[in-house]
mmCIF file of C-alpha atoms and ligand atoms in Angstrom:
data_model
loop_
_atom_site.group_PDB
_atom_site.id
_atom_site.type_symbol
_atom_site.label_atom_id
_atom_site.label_comp_id
_atom_site.label_asym_id
_atom_site.label_seq_id
_atom_site.Cartn_x
_atom_site.Cartn_y
_atom_site.Cartn_z
ATOM 1 C CA ARG A 1 64.323 -72.994 21.231
ATOM 2 C CA PHE A 2 62.380 -74.907 18.650
ATOM 3 C CA VAL A 3 58.638 -75.022 19.216
ATOM 4 C CA LYS A 4 55.668 -76.452 17.401
ATOM 5 C CA ILE A 5 53.512 -73.812 15.696
ATOM 6 C CA ALA A 6 49.972 -73.684 17.086
ATOM 7 C CA ASN A 7 46.845 -72.546 15.236
ATOM 8 C CA ASN A 8 46.845 -69.215 17.075
ATOM 9 C CA ASP A 9 50.467 -68.474 16.040
ATOM 10 C CA GLY A 10 49.352 -67.670 12.479
ATOM 11 C CA GLU A 11 49.674 -63.878 12.652
ATOM 12 C CA ARG A 12 53.032 -64.071 14.449
ATOM 13 C CA VAL A 13 54.354 -66.419 11.792
ATOM 14 C CA LEU A 14 53.065 -64.216 8.962
ATOM 15 C CA GLN A 15 54.657 -61.127 10.509
ATOM 16 C CA PHE A 16 57.982 -62.945 10.435
ATOM 17 C CA LEU A 17 57.560 -64.301 6.896
ATOM 18 C CA ARG A 18 56.543 -60.869 5.521
ATOM 19 C CA ARG A 19 59.907 -59.489 6.712
ATOM 20 C CA PHE A 20 61.985 -62.340 5.323
ATOM 21 C CA PHE A 21 60.561 -65.115 3.103
ATOM 22 C CA PHE A 22 58.229 -62.851 1.123
ATOM 23 C CA MET A 23 61.183 -60.537 0.365
ATOM 24 C CA ASP A 24 64.122 -62.891 -0.033
ATOM 25 C CA GLU A 25 63.122 -66.365 -1.230
ATOM 26 C CA PRO A 26 64.811 -66.664 -4.671
ATOM 27 C CA LEU A 27 61.623 -67.127 -6.751
ATOM 28 C CA ASN A 28 59.804 -64.363 -4.859
ATOM 29 C CA ILE A 29 62.720 -62.096 -5.800
ATOM 30 C CA ALA A 30 62.676 -63.354 -9.401
ATOM 31 C CA VAL A 31 58.986 -62.515 -9.942
ATOM 32 C CA GLY A 32 59.155 -59.284 -7.905
ATOM 33 C CA LEU A 33 56.421 -60.675 -5.672
ATOM 34 C CA LEU A 34 56.200 -57.558 -3.540
ATOM 35 C CA ASP A 35 56.103 -54.260 -5.384
ATOM 36 C CA GLU A 36 57.452 -52.396 -2.401
ATOM 37 C CA PRO A 37 58.560 -53.143 1.179
ATOM 38 C CA GLY A 38 55.531 -53.299 3.437
ATOM 39 C CA SER A 39 53.227 -54.653 0.703
ATOM 40 C CA THR A 40 52.133 -58.272 0.838
ATOM 41 C CA CYS A 41 50.767 -61.157 -1.245
ATOM 42 C CA SER A 42 47.492 -62.415 0.207
ATOM 43 C CA GLU A 43 47.686 -65.624 -1.862
ATOM 44 C CA LEU A 44 51.087 -66.514 -0.391
ATOM 45 C CA GLU A 45 49.782 -65.615 3.070
ATOM 46 C CA GLN A 46 46.913 -68.057 2.591
ATOM 47 C CA TYR A 47 49.306 -70.722 1.265
ATOM 48 C CA CYS A 48 51.358 -70.319 4.481
ATOM 49 C CA ILE A 49 48.384 -70.308 6.836
ATOM 50 C CA ASP A 50 46.809 -73.367 5.208
ATOM 51 C CA SER A 51 49.613 -75.632 6.435
ATOM 52 C CA ILE A 52 49.403 -74.709 10.119
ATOM 53 C CA PRO A 53 46.323 -76.816 11.064
ATOM 54 C CA ASP A 54 48.190 -79.979 10.041
ATOM 55 C CA GLY A 55 50.090 -79.480 13.336
ATOM 56 C CA VAL A 56 53.537 -80.388 11.995
ATOM 57 C CA SER A 57 55.142 -76.946 11.608
ATOM 58 C CA PHE A 58 57.946 -75.538 13.758
ATOM 59 C CA MET A 59 59.518 -72.204 14.600
ATOM 60 C CA ALA A 60 62.811 -71.196 16.170
ATOM 61 C CA VAL A 61 62.581 -68.584 18.928
ATOM 62 C CA ASN A 62 65.487 -66.619 20.463
ATOM 63 C CA SER A 63 66.047 -65.910 24.166
ATOM 64 C CA SER A 64 63.883 -62.752 23.909
ATOM 65 C CA GLY A 65 60.974 -64.769 22.579
ATOM 66 C CA GLU A 66 61.310 -63.427 19.011
ATOM 67 C CA VAL A 67 60.672 -65.709 16.050
ATOM 68 C CA ILE A 68 63.963 -66.217 14.153
ATOM 69 C CA GLY A 69 63.056 -69.143 11.910
ATOM 70 C CA VAL A 70 59.981 -70.854 10.511
ATOM 71 C CA CYS A 71 59.417 -74.218 8.847
ATOM 72 C CA LEU A 72 55.848 -74.689 7.610
ATOM 73 C CA ASN A 73 54.994 -78.275 6.794
ATOM 74 C CA GLY A 74 51.945 -80.164 5.695
ATOM 75 C CA VAL A 75 50.790 -83.733 5.365
ATOM 76 C CA ASP A 76 50.171 -84.780 1.744
ATOM 77 C CA VAL A 77 47.681 -87.582 1.304
ATOM 78 C CA ARG A 78 47.902 -89.788 -1.786
ATOM 79 C CA GLY A 79 45.170 -88.940 -4.292
ATOM 80 C CA LYS A 80 44.465 -85.468 -2.906
ATOM 81 C CA SER A 81 47.077 -83.631 -4.985
ATOM 82 C CA ASN A 82 44.723 -83.155 -7.979
ATOM 83 C CA ASP A 83 42.537 -80.845 -5.901
ATOM 84 C CA GLU A 84 45.620 -78.827 -4.985
ATOM 85 C CA ASP A 85 46.610 -78.578 -8.642
ATOM 86 C CA SER A 86 43.316 -77.068 -9.715
ATOM 87 C CA LYS A 87 43.561 -74.569 -6.841
ATOM 88 C CA ASN A 88 46.957 -73.485 -8.179
ATOM 89 C CA PHE A 89 45.599 -72.650 -11.598
ATOM 90 C CA GLU A 90 42.952 -70.432 -10.031
ATOM 91 C CA CYS A 91 45.528 -68.199 -8.327
ATOM 92 C CA ARG A 92 44.497 -64.582 -8.917
ATOM 93 C CA ASN A 93 47.997 -63.204 -8.432
ATOM 94 C CA PRO A 94 49.899 -63.818 -11.709
ATOM 95 C CA ARG A 95 53.317 -63.476 -10.047
ATOM 96 C CA PHE A 96 52.585 -65.990 -7.309
ATOM 97 C CA GLY A 97 50.735 -68.105 -9.902
ATOM 98 C CA LYS A 98 54.031 -68.488 -11.803
ATOM 99 C CA ILE A 99 55.660 -69.917 -8.683
ATOM 100 C CA LEU A 100 52.754 -72.269 -8.008
ATOM 101 C CA GLY A 101 52.984 -73.380 -11.628
ATOM 102 C CA LEU A 102 56.647 -74.281 -11.226
ATOM 103 C CA LEU A 103 55.983 -76.136 -7.964
ATOM 104 C CA GLN A 104 53.166 -78.052 -9.589
ATOM 105 C CA ASN A 105 55.429 -79.003 -12.488
ATOM 106 C CA VAL A 106 58.188 -80.122 -10.109
ATOM 107 C CA ASN A 107 55.677 -82.104 -8.052
ATOM 108 C CA LYS A 108 54.515 -83.939 -11.166
ATOM 109 C CA GLN A 109 57.988 -84.606 -12.565
ATOM 110 C CA SER A 110 59.495 -85.745 -9.266
ATOM 111 C CA ASP A 111 56.529 -88.042 -8.539
ATOM 112 C CA VAL A 112 57.725 -88.958 -5.049
ATOM 113 C CA PHE A 113 54.508 -90.855 -4.178
ATOM 114 C CA GLY A 114 54.968 -92.867 -7.383
ATOM 115 C CA GLN A 115 58.287 -94.189 -6.080
ATOM 116 C CA PHE A 116 56.644 -95.527 -2.905
ATOM 117 C CA PRO A 117 53.369 -97.290 -3.764
ATOM 118 C CA GLU A 118 53.056 -98.613 -0.201
ATOM 119 C CA VAL A 119 53.041 -95.113 1.347
ATOM 120 C CA ASP A 120 49.827 -93.072 1.507
ATOM 121 C CA ARG A 121 50.956 -90.061 3.574
ATOM 122 C CA MET A 122 53.995 -87.881 3.122
ATOM 123 C CA LEU A 123 55.319 -84.951 5.124
ATOM 124 C CA GLU A 124 56.091 -81.951 2.924
ATOM 125 C CA VAL A 125 58.245 -78.954 3.855
ATOM 126 C CA ARG A 126 56.479 -76.007 2.202
ATOM 127 C CA ILE A 127 58.054 -72.842 3.591
ATOM 128 C CA LEU A 128 61.502 -72.522 5.165
ATOM 129 C CA SER A 129 62.816 -69.184 6.347
ATOM 130 C CA VAL A 130 65.455 -67.945 8.777
ATOM 131 C CA ASP A 131 66.048 -64.374 10.002
ATOM 132 C CA ASP A 132 69.022 -63.066 7.995
ATOM 133 C CA ALA A 133 70.850 -62.108 11.202
ATOM 134 C CA TYR A 134 70.892 -65.791 12.219
ATOM 135 C CA ARG A 135 71.699 -67.537 8.933
ATOM 136 C CA GLY A 136 74.527 -70.030 8.514
ATOM 137 C CA GLN A 137 74.191 -71.227 12.118
ATOM 138 C CA GLY A 138 72.306 -74.444 11.439
ATOM 139 C CA ILE A 139 68.799 -73.170 12.284
ATOM 140 C CA ALA A 140 67.265 -74.380 9.003
ATOM 141 C CA LYS A 141 68.879 -77.786 9.456
ATOM 142 C CA ALA A 142 67.545 -78.008 13.018
ATOM 143 C CA LEU A 143 64.002 -77.077 11.875
ATOM 144 C CA ILE A 144 64.055 -79.733 9.151
ATOM 145 C CA GLU A 145 65.387 -82.332 11.547
ATOM 146 C CA LYS A 146 62.606 -81.501 14.057
ATOM 147 C CA THR A 147 60.099 -81.950 11.260
ATOM 148 C CA ARG A 148 61.565 -85.275 10.207
ATOM 149 C CA LEU A 149 61.440 -86.620 13.760
ATOM 150 C CA GLU A 150 57.841 -85.420 14.122
ATOM 151 C CA GLY A 151 56.945 -87.330 10.959
ATOM 152 C CA GLU A 152 58.503 -90.461 12.361
ATOM 153 C CA LYS A 153 56.567 -90.022 15.622
ATOM 154 C CA MET A 154 53.362 -89.762 13.597
ATOM 155 C CA GLY A 155 54.211 -92.889 11.650
ATOM 156 C CA ILE A 156 54.857 -91.052 8.390
ATOM 157 C CA PRO A 157 57.938 -92.644 6.808
ATOM 158 C CA LEU A 158 58.291 -90.349 3.789
ATOM 159 C CA MET A 159 59.215 -86.678 3.580
ATOM 160 C CA ARG A 160 59.782 -84.298 0.669
ATOM 161 C CA VAL A 161 61.207 -80.820 0.230
ATOM 162 C CA ASP A 162 61.280 -78.731 -2.940
ATOM 163 C CA CYS A 163 64.334 -76.543 -2.526
ATOM 164 C CA THR A 164 64.131 -73.367 -4.579
ATOM 165 C CA SER A 165 67.245 -72.033 -2.839
ATOM 166 C CA HIS A 166 70.841 -73.215 -3.113
ATOM 167 C CA PHE A 167 71.126 -72.998 0.680
ATOM 168 C CA SER A 168 67.999 -74.993 1.563
ATOM 169 C CA ALA A 169 69.257 -77.690 -0.848
ATOM 170 C CA LYS A 170 72.623 -77.664 0.924
ATOM 171 C CA ALA A 171 70.895 -77.977 4.307
ATOM 172 C CA VAL A 172 68.778 -81.020 3.434
ATOM 173 C CA ALA A 173 71.608 -82.743 1.549
ATOM 174 C CA ARG A 174 73.703 -82.430 4.726
ATOM 175 C CA LEU A 175 70.872 -84.117 6.668
ATOM 176 C CA GLY A 176 70.979 -87.158 4.393
ATOM 177 C CA PHE A 177 68.026 -86.346 2.128
ATOM 178 C CA HIS A 178 68.321 -87.677 -1.439
ATOM 179 C CA CYS A 179 67.830 -85.482 -4.480
ATOM 180 C CA VAL A 180 65.280 -87.137 -6.793
ATOM 181 C CA TYR A 181 64.703 -84.354 -9.301
ATOM 182 C CA THR A 182 66.425 -81.171 -10.481
ATOM 183 C CA LEU A 183 64.879 -78.456 -12.625
ATOM 184 C CA GLN A 184 67.367 -75.896 -13.930
ATOM 185 C CA TYR A 185 65.732 -72.467 -13.969
ATOM 186 C CA ALA A 186 67.390 -71.883 -17.355
ATOM 187 C CA ASP A 187 65.384 -74.828 -18.765
ATOM 188 C CA TYR A 188 61.996 -73.749 -17.423
ATOM 189 C CA LEU A 189 60.333 -71.886 -20.297
ATOM 190 C CA ASP A 190 56.896 -70.386 -20.940
ATOM 191 C CA LYS A 191 54.669 -71.104 -23.968
ATOM 192 C CA GLU A 192 56.618 -68.582 -26.041
ATOM 193 C CA GLY A 193 59.893 -70.341 -25.228
ATOM 194 C CA GLN A 194 61.039 -67.574 -22.876
ATOM 195 C CA ARG A 195 62.775 -68.293 -19.609
ATOM 196 C CA VAL A 196 60.334 -67.669 -16.716
ATOM 197 C CA PHE A 197 62.638 -67.142 -13.715
ATOM 198 C CA HIS A 198 65.966 -65.330 -13.341
ATOM 199 C CA PRO A 199 66.730 -65.683 -9.616
ATOM 200 C CA PRO A 200 69.881 -64.071 -8.260
ATOM 201 C CA PRO A 201 73.050 -66.196 -7.930
ATOM 202 C CA PRO A 202 73.859 -68.734 -6.530
ATOM 203 C CA HIS A 203 70.304 -70.046 -7.071
ATOM 204 C CA THR A 204 70.311 -71.935 -10.389
ATOM 205 C CA CYS A 205 67.764 -74.714 -9.898
ATOM 206 C CA CYS A 206 64.913 -76.166 -7.894
ATOM 207 C CA LYS A 207 65.725 -79.558 -6.404
ATOM 208 C CA THR A 208 63.312 -82.072 -4.917
ATOM 209 C CA PHE A 209 64.669 -84.104 -2.028
ATOM 210 C CA LYS A 210 63.114 -87.074 -0.278
ATOM 211 C CA TYR A 211 63.816 -88.838 2.982
ATOM 212 C CA TYR A 212 62.438 -92.312 3.455
ATOM 213 C CA VAL A 213 62.651 -94.483 6.555
ATOM 214 C CA ARG A 214 61.822 -98.058 5.670
ATOM 215 C CA HIS A 215 61.799 -99.315 9.249
ATOM 216 C CA PHE A 216 60.881 -96.853 11.942
ATOM 217 C CA SER A 217 59.534 -97.190 15.442
ATOM 218 C CA LEU A 218 56.376 -95.439 16.558
ATOM 219 C CA SER A 219 56.983 -93.552 19.778
ATOM 220 C CA SER A 220 53.387 -92.392 20.191
HETATM 221 N N1 ACO B 1 76.474 -68.386 2.232
HETATM 222 C C1 ACO B 1 77.086 -69.582 2.189
HETATM 223 N N2 ACO B 1 76.579 -70.711 2.774
HETATM 224 C C2 ACO B 1 75.410 -70.582 3.437
HETATM 225 C C3 ACO B 1 74.730 -69.367 3.547
HETATM 226 C C4 ACO B 1 75.307 -68.231 2.898
HETATM 227 N N3 ACO B 1 74.715 -67.026 2.903
HETATM 228 N N4 ACO B 1 73.595 -69.558 4.251
HETATM 229 C C5 ACO B 1 73.566 -70.869 4.576
HETATM 230 N N5 ACO B 1 74.664 -71.474 4.088
HETATM 231 C C6 ACO B 1 74.987 -72.890 4.141
HETATM 232 C C7 ACO B 1 75.365 -73.329 5.544
HETATM 233 O O1 ACO B 1 76.741 -73.152 5.806
HETATM 234 C C8 ACO B 1 74.967 -74.790 5.504
HETATM 235 O O2 ACO B 1 75.895 -75.579 4.773
HETATM 236 P P1 ACO B 1 76.859 -76.596 5.556
HETATM 237 O O3 ACO B 1 75.978 -77.633 6.201
HETATM 238 O O4 ACO B 1 77.702 -77.138 4.452
HETATM 239 O O5 ACO B 1 77.615 -75.776 6.568
HETATM 240 C C9 ACO B 1 73.686 -74.775 4.674
HETATM 241 O O6 ACO B 1 73.811 -73.626 3.823
HETATM 242 C C10 ACO B 1 72.434 -74.691 5.509
HETATM 243 O O7 ACO B 1 72.688 -73.869 6.580
HETATM 244 P P2 ACO B 1 71.726 -73.513 7.777
HETATM 245 O O8 ACO B 1 72.539 -72.634 8.702
HETATM 246 O O9 ACO B 1 71.058 -74.691 8.359
HETATM 247 O O10 ACO B 1 70.645 -72.623 7.011
HETATM 248 P P3 ACO B 1 70.082 -71.218 7.494
HETATM 249 O O11 ACO B 1 69.630 -71.326 8.903
HETATM 250 O O12 ACO B 1 71.055 -70.171 7.158
HETATM 251 O O13 ACO B 1 68.780 -71.073 6.568
HETATM 252 C C11 ACO B 1 67.631 -70.690 4.515
HETATM 253 C C12 ACO B 1 68.806 -71.397 5.187
HETATM 254 C C13 ACO B 1 66.332 -71.039 5.227
HETATM 255 C C14 ACO B 1 67.549 -71.143 3.061
HETATM 256 C C15 ACO B 1 67.880 -69.157 4.585
HETATM 257 O O14 ACO B 1 69.010 -68.850 3.794
HETATM 258 C C16 ACO B 1 66.693 -68.321 4.118
HETATM 259 O O15 ACO B 1 65.773 -68.037 4.890
HETATM 260 N N6 ACO B 1 66.712 -67.903 2.833
HETATM 261 C C17 ACO B 1 65.661 -67.079 2.243
HETATM 262 C C18 ACO B 1 64.348 -67.856 2.068
HETATM 263 C C19 ACO B 1 64.579 -69.129 1.292
HETATM 264 O O16 ACO B 1 65.251 -69.146 0.282
HETATM 265 N N7 ACO B 1 64.003 -70.222 1.791
HETATM 266 C C20 ACO B 1 64.129 -71.561 1.205
HETATM 267 C C21 ACO B 1 63.263 -71.760 0.045
HETATM 268 S S1 ACO B 1 62.906 -73.509 -0.237
HETATM 269 C C22 ACO B 1 61.597 -73.816 0.801
HETATM 270 O O17 ACO B 1 61.014 -72.936 1.360
HETATM 271 C C23 ACO B 1 61.192 -75.222 1.060
#
């Protein structure tokens, strides 16, 4: 089952993400986000929780009622991204700050809003995670598709996803999203010219994908 995440699902969602996303998303691995199993990153927790009130996030639940997949999404409003950027620089956790820095860079370079001057709201997939016992069965694709349809229902024609994982990129490409920007991790360097991220294979780059529906019908 795929269900919309409600405001009071926050702790349930975090419990799931602490077991999977926090431990196994390629950039979280690369920065060693969690020192040891069972520890957490309060800044990433807040980043996750902040998207829920937008009311456009979904989870997959198995027949026993357990969460087996999560897709946290938010609505980006044109002109509000500068506030987000300054928040990123204030991140107190240097490891998570590195990841926010990369996402900010990718956001700027991909400039998805800039390609669509007529659009003022965009749906953004921020966190995508599937229980490792259920991977490769199309759950991520189904969560993204749910999100896309929800955006259409809300009259939001544009959607973006920054894929830090080879597999999330594969999933959205399959769904017809278009890659608008690629940042090779090998080319992302710090001020001293040193490479910042060494994620495990097969994750070599972060790709930004967009989906745009020029003509869509409002069903609500
Ligand atoms: N090996 C080979 N191919 C794989 C694997 C694997 N381990 N896992 C998924 N795939 C392929 C699938 O076959 C499919 O390709 P296809 O359409 O050509 O058949 C594609 O990747 C997507 O498959 P799904 O089954 O829809 O994806 P899944 O439910 O397995 O979830 C996800 C993918 C969310 C990336 C999962 O691997 C995961 O949770 N990874 C750790 C966290 C992470 O990296 N999240 C994404 C970061 S980007 C972001 O959050 C926006």
